[in-house]
Short mmCIF file of C-alpha atoms and ligand atoms in Angstrom, two decimals:
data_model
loop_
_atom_site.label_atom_id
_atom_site.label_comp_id
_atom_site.label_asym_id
_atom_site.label_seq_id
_atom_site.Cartn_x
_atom_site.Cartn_y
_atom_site.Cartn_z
CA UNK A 1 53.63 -30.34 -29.63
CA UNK A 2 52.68 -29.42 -25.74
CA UNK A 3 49.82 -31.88 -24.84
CA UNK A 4 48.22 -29.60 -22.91
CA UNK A 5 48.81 -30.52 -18.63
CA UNK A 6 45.40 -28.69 -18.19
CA UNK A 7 44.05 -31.91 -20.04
CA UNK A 8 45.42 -34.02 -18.06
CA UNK A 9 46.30 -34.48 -14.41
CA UNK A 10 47.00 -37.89 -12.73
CA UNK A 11 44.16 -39.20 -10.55
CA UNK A 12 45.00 -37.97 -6.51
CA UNK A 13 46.16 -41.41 -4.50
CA UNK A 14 44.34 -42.65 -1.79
CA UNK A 15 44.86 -40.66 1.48
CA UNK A 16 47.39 -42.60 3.79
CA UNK A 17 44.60 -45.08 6.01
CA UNK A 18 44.87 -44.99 9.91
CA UNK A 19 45.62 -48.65 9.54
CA UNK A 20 48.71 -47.63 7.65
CA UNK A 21 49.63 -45.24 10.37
CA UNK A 22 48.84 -47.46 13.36
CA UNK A 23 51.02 -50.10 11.84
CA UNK A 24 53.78 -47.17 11.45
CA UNK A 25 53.44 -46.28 15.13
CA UNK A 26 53.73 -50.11 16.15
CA UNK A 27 56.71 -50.39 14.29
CA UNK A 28 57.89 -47.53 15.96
CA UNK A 29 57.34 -48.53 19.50
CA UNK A 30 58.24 -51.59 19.31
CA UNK A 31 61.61 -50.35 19.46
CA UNK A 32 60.53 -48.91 22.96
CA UNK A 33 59.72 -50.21 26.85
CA UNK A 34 57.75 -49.45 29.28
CA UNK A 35 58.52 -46.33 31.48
CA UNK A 36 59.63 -44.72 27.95
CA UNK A 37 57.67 -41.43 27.08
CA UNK A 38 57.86 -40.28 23.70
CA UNK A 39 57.00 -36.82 22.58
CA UNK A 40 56.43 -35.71 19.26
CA UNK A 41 55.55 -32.05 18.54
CA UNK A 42 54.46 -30.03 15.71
CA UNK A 43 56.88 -27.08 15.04
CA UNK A 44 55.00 -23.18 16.59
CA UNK A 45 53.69 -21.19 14.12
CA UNK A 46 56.01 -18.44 12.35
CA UNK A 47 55.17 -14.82 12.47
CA UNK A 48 55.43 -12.58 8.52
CA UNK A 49 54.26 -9.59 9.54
CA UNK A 50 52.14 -8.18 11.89
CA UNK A 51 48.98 -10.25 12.58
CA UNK A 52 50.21 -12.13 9.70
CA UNK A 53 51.73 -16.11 9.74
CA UNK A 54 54.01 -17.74 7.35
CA UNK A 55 51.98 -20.68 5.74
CA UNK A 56 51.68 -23.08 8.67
CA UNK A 57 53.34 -26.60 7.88
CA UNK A 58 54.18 -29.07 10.59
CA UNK A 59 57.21 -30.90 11.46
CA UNK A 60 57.57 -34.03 9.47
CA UNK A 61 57.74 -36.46 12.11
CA UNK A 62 54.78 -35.29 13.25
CA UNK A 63 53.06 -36.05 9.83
CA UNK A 64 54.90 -39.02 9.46
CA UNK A 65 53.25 -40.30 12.85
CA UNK A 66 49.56 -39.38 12.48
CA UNK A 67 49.29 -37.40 9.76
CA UNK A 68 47.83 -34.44 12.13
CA UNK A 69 48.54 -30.92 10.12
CA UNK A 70 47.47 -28.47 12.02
CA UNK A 71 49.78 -26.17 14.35
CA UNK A 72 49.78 -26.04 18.19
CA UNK A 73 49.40 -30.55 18.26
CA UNK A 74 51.41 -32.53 20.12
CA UNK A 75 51.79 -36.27 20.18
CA UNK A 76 52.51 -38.48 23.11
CA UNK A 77 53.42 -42.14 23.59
CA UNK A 78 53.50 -44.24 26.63
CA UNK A 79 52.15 -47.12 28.75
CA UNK A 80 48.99 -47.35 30.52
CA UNK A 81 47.89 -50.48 31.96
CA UNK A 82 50.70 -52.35 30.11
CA UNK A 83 49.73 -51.19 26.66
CA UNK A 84 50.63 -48.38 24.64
CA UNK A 85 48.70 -44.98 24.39
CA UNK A 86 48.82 -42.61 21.72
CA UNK A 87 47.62 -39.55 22.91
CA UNK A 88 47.67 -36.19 20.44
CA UNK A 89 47.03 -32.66 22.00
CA UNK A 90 45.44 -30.23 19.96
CA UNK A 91 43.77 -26.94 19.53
CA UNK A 92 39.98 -27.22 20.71
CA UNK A 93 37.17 -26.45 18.97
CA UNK A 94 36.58 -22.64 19.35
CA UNK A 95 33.69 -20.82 17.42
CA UNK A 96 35.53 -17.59 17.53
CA UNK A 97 38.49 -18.64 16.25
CA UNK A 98 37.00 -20.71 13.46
CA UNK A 99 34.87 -17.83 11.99
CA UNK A 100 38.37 -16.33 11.93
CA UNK A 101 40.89 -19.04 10.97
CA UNK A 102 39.30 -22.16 9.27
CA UNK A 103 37.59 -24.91 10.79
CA UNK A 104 39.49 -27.00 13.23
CA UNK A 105 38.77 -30.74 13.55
CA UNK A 106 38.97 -29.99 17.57
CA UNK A 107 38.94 -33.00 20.46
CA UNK A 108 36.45 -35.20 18.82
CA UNK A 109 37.35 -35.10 14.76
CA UNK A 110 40.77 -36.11 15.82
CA UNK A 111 39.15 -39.01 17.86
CA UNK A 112 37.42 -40.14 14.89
CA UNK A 113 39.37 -39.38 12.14
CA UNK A 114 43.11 -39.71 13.23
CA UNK A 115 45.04 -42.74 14.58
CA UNK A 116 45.38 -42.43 17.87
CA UNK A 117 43.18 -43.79 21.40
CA UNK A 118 43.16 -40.60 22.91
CA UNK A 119 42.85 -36.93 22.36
CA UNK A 120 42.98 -33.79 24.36
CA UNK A 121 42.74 -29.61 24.12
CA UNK A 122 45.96 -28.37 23.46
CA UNK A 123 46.01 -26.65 26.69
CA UNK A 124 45.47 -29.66 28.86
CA UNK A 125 49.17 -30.56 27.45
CA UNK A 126 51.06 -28.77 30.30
CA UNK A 127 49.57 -30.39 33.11
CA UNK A 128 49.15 -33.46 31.27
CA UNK A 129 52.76 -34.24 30.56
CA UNK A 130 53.63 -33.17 34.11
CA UNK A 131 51.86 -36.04 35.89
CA UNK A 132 53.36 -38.26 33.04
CA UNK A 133 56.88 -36.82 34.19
CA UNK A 134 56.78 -38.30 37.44
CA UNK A 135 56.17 -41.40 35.99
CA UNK A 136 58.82 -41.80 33.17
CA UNK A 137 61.88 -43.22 33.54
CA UNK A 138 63.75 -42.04 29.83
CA UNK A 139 61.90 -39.43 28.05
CA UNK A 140 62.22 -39.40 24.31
CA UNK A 141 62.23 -35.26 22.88
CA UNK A 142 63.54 -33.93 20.06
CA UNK A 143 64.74 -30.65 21.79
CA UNK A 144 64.45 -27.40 20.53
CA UNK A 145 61.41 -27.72 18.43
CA UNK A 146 58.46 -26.97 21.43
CA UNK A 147 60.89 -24.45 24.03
CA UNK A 148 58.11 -25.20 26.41
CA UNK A 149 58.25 -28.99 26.54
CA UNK A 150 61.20 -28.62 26.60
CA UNK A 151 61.98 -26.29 29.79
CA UNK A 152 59.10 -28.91 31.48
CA UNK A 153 61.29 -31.85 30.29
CA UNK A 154 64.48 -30.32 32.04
CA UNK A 155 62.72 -29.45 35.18
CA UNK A 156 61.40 -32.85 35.57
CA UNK A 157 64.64 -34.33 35.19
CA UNK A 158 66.35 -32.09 37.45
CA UNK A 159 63.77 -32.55 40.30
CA UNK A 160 63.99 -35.78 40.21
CA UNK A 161 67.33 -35.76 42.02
CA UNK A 162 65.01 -34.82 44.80
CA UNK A 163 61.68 -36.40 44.43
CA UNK A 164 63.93 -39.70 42.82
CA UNK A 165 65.95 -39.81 46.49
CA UNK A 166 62.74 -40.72 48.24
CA UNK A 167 60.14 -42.20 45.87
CA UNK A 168 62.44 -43.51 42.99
CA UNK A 169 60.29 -41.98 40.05
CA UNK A 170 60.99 -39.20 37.60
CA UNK A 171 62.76 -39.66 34.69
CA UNK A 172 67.03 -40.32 34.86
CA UNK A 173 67.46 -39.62 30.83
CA UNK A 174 66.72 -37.26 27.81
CA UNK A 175 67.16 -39.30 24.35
CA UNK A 176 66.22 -37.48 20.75
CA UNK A 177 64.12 -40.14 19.08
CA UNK A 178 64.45 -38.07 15.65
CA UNK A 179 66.91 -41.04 14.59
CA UNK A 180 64.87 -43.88 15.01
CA UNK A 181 61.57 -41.96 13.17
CA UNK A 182 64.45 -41.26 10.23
CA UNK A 183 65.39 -44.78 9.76
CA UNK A 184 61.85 -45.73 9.23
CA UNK A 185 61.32 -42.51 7.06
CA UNK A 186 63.92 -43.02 4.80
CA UNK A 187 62.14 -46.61 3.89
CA UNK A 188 58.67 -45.61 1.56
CA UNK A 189 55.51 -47.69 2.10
CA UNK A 190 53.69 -48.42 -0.89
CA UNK A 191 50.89 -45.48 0.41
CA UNK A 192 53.99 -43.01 0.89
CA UNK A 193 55.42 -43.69 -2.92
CA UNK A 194 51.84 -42.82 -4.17
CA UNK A 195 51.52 -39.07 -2.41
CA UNK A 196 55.30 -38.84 -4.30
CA UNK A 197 54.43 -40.13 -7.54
CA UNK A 198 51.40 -37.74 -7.32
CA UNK A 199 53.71 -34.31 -6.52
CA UNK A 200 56.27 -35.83 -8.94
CA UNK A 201 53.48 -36.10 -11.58
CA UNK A 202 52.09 -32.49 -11.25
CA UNK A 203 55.92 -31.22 -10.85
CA UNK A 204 56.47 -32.85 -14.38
CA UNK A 205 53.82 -31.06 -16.23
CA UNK A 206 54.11 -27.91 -14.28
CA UNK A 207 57.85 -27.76 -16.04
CA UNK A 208 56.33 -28.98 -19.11
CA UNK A 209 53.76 -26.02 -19.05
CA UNK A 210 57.00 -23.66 -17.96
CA UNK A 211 58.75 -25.01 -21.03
CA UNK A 212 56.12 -24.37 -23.44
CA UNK A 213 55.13 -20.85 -22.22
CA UNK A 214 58.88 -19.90 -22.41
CA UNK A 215 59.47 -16.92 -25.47
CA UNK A 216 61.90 -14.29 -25.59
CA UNK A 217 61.35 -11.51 -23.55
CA UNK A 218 59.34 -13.38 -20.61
CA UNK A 219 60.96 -12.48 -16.80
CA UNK A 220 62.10 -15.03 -14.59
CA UNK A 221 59.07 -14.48 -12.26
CA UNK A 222 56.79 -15.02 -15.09
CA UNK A 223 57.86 -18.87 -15.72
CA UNK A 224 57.99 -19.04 -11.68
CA UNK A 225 54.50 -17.99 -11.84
CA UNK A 226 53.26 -20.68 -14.37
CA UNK A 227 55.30 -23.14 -12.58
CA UNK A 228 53.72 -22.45 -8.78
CA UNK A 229 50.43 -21.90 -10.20
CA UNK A 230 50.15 -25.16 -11.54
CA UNK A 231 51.63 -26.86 -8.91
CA UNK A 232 48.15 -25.02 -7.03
CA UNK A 233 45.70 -25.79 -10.37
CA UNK A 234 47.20 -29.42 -9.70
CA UNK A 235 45.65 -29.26 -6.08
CA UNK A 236 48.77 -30.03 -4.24
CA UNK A 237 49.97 -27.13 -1.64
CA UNK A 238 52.33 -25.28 -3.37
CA UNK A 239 55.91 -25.55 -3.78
CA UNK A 240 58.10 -27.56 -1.26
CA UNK A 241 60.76 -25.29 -1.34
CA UNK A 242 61.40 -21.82 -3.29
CA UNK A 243 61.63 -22.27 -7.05
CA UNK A 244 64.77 -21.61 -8.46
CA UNK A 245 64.17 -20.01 -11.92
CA UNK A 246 67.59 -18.22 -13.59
CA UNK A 247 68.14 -17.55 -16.98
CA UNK A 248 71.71 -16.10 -18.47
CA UNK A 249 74.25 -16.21 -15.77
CA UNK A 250 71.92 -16.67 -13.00
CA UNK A 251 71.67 -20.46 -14.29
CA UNK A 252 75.21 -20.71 -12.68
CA UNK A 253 74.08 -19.79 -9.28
CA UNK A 254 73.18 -22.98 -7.59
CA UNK A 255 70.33 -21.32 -5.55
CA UNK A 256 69.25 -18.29 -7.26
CA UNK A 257 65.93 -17.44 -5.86
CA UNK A 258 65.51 -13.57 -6.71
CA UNK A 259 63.71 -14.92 -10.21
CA UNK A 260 63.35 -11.16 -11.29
CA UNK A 261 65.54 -10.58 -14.80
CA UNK A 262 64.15 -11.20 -18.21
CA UNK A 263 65.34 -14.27 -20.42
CA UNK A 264 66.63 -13.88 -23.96
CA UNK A 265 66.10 -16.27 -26.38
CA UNK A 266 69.44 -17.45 -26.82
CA UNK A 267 69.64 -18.10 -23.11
CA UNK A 268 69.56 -21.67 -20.70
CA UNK A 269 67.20 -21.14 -17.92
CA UNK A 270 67.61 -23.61 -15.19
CA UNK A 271 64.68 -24.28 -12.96
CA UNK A 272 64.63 -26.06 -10.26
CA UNK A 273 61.05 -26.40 -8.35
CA UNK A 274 58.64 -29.10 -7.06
CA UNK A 275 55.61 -29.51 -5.42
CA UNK A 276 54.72 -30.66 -1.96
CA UNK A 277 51.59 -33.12 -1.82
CA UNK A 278 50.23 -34.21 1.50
CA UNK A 279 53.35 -33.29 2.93
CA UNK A 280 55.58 -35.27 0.21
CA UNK A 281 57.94 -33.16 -2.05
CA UNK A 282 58.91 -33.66 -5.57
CA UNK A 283 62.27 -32.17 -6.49
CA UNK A 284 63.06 -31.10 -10.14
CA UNK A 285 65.32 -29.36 -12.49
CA UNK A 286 65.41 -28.56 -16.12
CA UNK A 287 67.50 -26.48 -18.10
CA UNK A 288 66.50 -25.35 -21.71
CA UNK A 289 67.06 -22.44 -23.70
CA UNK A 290 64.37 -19.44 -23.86
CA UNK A 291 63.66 -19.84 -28.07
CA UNK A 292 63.72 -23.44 -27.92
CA UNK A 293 66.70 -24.63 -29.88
CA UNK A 294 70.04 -25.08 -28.32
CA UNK A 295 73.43 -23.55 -29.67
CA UNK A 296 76.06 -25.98 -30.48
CA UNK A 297 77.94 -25.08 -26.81
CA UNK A 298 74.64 -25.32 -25.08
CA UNK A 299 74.21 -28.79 -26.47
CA UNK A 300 77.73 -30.41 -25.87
CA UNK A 301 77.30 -29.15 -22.04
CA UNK A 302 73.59 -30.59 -21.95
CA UNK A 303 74.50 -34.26 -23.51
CA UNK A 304 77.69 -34.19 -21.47
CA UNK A 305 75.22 -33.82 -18.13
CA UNK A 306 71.94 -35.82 -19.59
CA UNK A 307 74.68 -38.65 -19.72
CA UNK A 308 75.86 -37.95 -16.16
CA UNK A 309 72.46 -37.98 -15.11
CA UNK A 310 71.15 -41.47 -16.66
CA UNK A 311 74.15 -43.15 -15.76
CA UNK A 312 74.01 -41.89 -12.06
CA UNK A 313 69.87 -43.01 -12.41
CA UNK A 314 70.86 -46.38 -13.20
CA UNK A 315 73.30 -46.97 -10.35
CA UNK A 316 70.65 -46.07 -8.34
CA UNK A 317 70.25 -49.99 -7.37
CA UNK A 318 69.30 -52.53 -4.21
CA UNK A 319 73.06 -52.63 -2.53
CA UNK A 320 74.79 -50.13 -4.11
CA UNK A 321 76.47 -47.70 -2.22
CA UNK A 322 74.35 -44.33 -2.17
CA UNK A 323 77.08 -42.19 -3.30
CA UNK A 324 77.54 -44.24 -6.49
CA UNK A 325 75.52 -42.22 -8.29
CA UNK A 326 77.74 -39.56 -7.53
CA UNK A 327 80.19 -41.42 -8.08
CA UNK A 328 79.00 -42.18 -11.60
CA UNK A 329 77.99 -38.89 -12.40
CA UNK A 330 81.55 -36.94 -11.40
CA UNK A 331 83.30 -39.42 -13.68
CA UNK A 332 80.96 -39.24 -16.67
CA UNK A 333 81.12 -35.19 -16.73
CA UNK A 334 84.80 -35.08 -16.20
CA UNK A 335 85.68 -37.28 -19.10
CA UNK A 336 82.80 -35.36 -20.86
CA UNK A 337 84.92 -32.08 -20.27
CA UNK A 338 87.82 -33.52 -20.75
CA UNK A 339 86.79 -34.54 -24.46
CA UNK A 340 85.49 -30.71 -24.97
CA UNK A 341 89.41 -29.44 -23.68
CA UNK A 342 87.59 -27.58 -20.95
CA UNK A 343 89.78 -29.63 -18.73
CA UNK A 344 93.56 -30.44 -19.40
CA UNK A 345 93.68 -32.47 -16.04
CA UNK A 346 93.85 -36.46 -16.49
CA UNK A 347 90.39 -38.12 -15.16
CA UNK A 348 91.96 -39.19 -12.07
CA UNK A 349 93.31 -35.88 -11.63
CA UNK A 350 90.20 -34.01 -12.72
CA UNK A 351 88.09 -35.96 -10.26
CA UNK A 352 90.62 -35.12 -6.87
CA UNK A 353 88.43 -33.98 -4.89
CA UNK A 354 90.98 -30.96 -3.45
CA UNK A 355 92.87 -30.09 -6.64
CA UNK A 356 90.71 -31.76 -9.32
CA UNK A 357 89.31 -29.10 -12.04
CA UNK A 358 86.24 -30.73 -11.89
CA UNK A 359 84.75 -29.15 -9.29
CA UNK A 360 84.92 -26.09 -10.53
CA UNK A 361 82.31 -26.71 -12.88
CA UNK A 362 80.67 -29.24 -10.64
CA UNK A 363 80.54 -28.03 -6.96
CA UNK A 364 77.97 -29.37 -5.40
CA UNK A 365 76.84 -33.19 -4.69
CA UNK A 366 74.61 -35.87 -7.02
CA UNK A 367 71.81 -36.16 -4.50
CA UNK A 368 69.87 -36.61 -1.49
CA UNK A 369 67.02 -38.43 0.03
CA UNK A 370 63.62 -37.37 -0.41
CA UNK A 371 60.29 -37.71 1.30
CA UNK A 372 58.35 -35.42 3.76
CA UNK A 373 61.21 -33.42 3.52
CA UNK A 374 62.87 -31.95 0.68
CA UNK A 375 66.16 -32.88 2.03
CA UNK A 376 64.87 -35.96 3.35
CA UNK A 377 66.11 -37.59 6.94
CA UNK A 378 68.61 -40.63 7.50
CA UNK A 379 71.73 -40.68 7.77
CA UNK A 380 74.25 -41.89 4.74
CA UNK A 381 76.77 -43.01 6.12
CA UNK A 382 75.71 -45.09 9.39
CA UNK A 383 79.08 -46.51 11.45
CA UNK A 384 80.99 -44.62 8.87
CA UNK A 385 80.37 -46.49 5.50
CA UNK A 386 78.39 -45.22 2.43
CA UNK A 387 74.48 -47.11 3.66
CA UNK A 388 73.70 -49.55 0.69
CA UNK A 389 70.72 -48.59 -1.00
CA UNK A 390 67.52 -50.75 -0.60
CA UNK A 391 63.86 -50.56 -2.28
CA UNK A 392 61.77 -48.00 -1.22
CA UNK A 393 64.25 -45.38 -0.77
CA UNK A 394 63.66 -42.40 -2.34
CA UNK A 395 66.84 -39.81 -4.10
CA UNK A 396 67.02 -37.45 -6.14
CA UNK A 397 69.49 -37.51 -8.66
CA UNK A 398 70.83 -34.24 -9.99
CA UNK A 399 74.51 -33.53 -11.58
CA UNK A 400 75.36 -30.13 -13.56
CA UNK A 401 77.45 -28.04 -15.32
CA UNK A 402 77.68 -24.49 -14.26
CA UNK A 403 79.75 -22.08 -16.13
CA UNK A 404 79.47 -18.84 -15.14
CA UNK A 405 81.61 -16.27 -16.75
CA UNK A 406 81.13 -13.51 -13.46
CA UNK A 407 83.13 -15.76 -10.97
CA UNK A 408 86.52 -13.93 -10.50
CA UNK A 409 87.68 -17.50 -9.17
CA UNK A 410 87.60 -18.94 -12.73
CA UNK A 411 88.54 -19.03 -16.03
CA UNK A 412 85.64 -19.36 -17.80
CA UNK A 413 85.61 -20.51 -21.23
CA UNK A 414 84.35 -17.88 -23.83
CA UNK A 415 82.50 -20.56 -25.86
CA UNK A 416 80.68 -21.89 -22.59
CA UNK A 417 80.07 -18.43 -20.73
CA UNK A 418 76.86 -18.50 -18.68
CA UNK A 419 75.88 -21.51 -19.24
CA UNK A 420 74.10 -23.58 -16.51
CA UNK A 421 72.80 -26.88 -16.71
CA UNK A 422 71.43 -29.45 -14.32
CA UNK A 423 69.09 -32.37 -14.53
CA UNK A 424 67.14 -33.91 -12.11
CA UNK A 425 65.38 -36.34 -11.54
CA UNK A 426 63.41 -38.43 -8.70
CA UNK A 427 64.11 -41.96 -8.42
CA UNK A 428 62.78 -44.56 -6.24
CA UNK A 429 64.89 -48.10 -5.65
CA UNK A 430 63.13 -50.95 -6.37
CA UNK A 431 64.18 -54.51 -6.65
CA UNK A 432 64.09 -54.46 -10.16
CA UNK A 433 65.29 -51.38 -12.19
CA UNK A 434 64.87 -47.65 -11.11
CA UNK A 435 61.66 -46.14 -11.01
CA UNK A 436 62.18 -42.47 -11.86
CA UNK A 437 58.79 -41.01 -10.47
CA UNK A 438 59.54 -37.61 -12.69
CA UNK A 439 59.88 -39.50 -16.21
CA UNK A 440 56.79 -37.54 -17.71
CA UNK A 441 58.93 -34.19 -17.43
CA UNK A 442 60.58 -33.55 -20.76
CA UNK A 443 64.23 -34.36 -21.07
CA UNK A 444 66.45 -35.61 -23.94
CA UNK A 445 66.95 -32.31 -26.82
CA UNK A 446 64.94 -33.68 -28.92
CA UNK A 447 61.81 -33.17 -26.72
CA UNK A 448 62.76 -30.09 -25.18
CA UNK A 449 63.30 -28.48 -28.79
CA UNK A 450 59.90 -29.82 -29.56
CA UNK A 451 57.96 -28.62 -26.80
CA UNK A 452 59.55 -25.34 -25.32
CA UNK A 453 57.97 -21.91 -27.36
CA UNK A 454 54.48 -24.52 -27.85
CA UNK A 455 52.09 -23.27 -26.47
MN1 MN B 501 67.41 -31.60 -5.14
#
């Protein structure tokens, strides 16, 4: 029987502390030297329509470094007096605008409230970053995020040739410090794993809820609606990316987004959404059928990939390679449709990656990091080898079976037609087994039977 997620949401986490980012930012520039300037800005806001904006949401490694959200900030980082200054621009308190827009925290909340020594109007940033210009010696953008910054970066370092000749100041080099944030991303503090057990948590139920509203008859748009609106009820800020909700043969299409047709009860609908909480995403599929019991094809596909899935979940280990869940996964579903006759291929055939059948069923990969972003930064495969994992990484693991009996490229078989299934999950290393932040989402048969059609 549903439980009822209205009952029962987790208890929010403690807000990241500005001790927490402080320490962050020391780790950070510790990796740095004086006559370095480092510049971290938040993405520009995105028009919709006339007079109207998309949702604004910064760049990550702006939230990973202070944790400021709103648009128009800009973080800088350099040496005064032989110590480090952390210095964030950002918009000014403006009555006007506030009656309009929201309240902003202006000059002196982000003072007080934010980790950083100093703090500035956003249009003080201009002139501001000049005079540090003449200064720097290597200055540290990410380039093509703030077009401005970045046409004052390039001037700087081109009169320099000039103003360098005589004085010897202005900086000589232009390095991207997104890699060096990523490495220290891709590693969760204890803080970060609690924001992304809380979006995981809400995810979970807000599939649960999905599941148990599910009936014959109901549109795509209708589940998508249950799903985003509790990710809202469950105060996080919506989805992290758009929910993929297909029933029938849109199941098969890895991201079907149009989430308009109606479901019949003897379809799989796969849905694959999560929830963003204080910048953090959760990342989820399910698959089940509309009336709530599965046909005998829909079940051998399901078992074949639910065995994939916890297999690939348990490789997920401190020095394992992170494509051996994949790894795991691709060889678990092959033999799987190799014992249904779906392939003929042997396994070592069936898993070549150019002229093995499996990927005709299986096209896409087992996972990817996750954190601020959905697709989270760092790079797998650093000097060219597969990056062991280590605790406190964050991946999602997700194989599946798609079968859709449209593709012209295919056979498909009868028995199988239109069915799409993947599973995933959200798993966090640790040194002892896997923690799989999503477990509270319903998964094996038994519990989807029991819950979807519930409520
Ligand atoms: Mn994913």
């Amino acid at each position: 029987m549903f439980d009822g997620a209205f009952k029962s949401l987790p208890t929010k986490p403690k807000a990241i502390s500005k001790d927490s980012y402080r320490e962050r930012q020391q780790r950070f520039l510790s990796q740095y030297d004086v006559g370095d300037l480092i510049i971290v800005s938040s993405l520009p806001e995105a028009t919709r329509s006339n007079d109207v904006h998309y949702p604004y949401r910064s760049s990550s490694d702006m939230l990973y470094m202070c944790g400021w959200s709103d648009p128009e900030a800009t973080l800088l980082f350099y040496h005064d007096e032989g110590k480090w200054v952390t210095h964030l621009f950002v918009q000014p308190k403006d009555t006007l605008m506030e009656i309009w827009e929201g309240r902003r925290p202006g000059v002196e909340g982000a003072l007080k409230d934010w980790p950083v020594n100093q703090a500035s109007p956003s249009d003080e940033l201009i002139d501001y970053l000049e005079q540090l210009l003449e200064d720097a010696v290597r200055v540290h953008v990410r380039t093509g995020i703030n077009t401005l910054i970045d046409s004052i970066v390039m001037q700087a370092v081109e009169k320099r040739d000039r103003k360098r000749q005589h004085f010897g100041t202005g900086p000589i080099s232009i390095e991207d410090p997104s890699r060096r944030i990523a490495e220290m991303r891709l590693r969760k503090s204890e803080e970060e794993i609690e924001q992304m057990r809380y979006a995981a948590e809400v995810s979970s139920k807000a599939h649960a809820l999905a599941m148990a509203a599910s009936k014959d008859g109901i549109h795509e748009f209708q589940i998508q609606s249950i799903i985003e609106g509790f990710f809202v009820y469950g105060g996080t800020s919506g989805w992290a990316y758009p929910s993929i909700v297909g029933c029938g043969e849109n199941a098969t299409i890895l991201h079907y987004t149009v989430n308009n047709a109606p479901c019949q009860s003897d379809e799989i609908i796969l849905i694959d959404a999560g929830a963003e909480y204080e910048g953090y995403a959760a990342d989820i599929t399910r698959s089940w059928p509309i009336g709530g019991s599965f046909s005998e094809a829909q079940r051998e596909i399901y078992e074949i990939v639910l065995e994939a899935q916890e297999k690939a979940i348990d490789a997920c280990r401190v020095g394992n390679p992170y494509n051996m869940p994949h790894e795991v996964a691709c060889r678990t579903l092959a033999e799987g449709l190799i014992r249904l006759g779906i392939i003929t291929q042997s396994l070592e055939q069936a898993l070549d990656f150019e002229t093995g059948d499996l990927r005709k069923w299986y096209m896409h990969n087992t996972g990817h990091w996750l954190g601020l972003d959905v697709h989270d930064v760092g790079t797998y495969k650093p000097d060219g080898t597969p990056r062991l994992l280590e605790a406190g990484m964050v991946l999602t693991v997700e194989p599946g079976l798609y079968f859709g009996a449209w593709r012209p490229d295919v056979d498909c078989p009868e028995r199988y037609a239109n069915i799409g299934i993947r599973i995933e999950d959200d798993v966090l290393v640790t040194e002892g087994d896997p923690d799989v932040l999503t477990a509270s989402c319903p998964k094996t048969i038994a519990d989807i039977e029991r819950i979807v059609g519930s409520l």
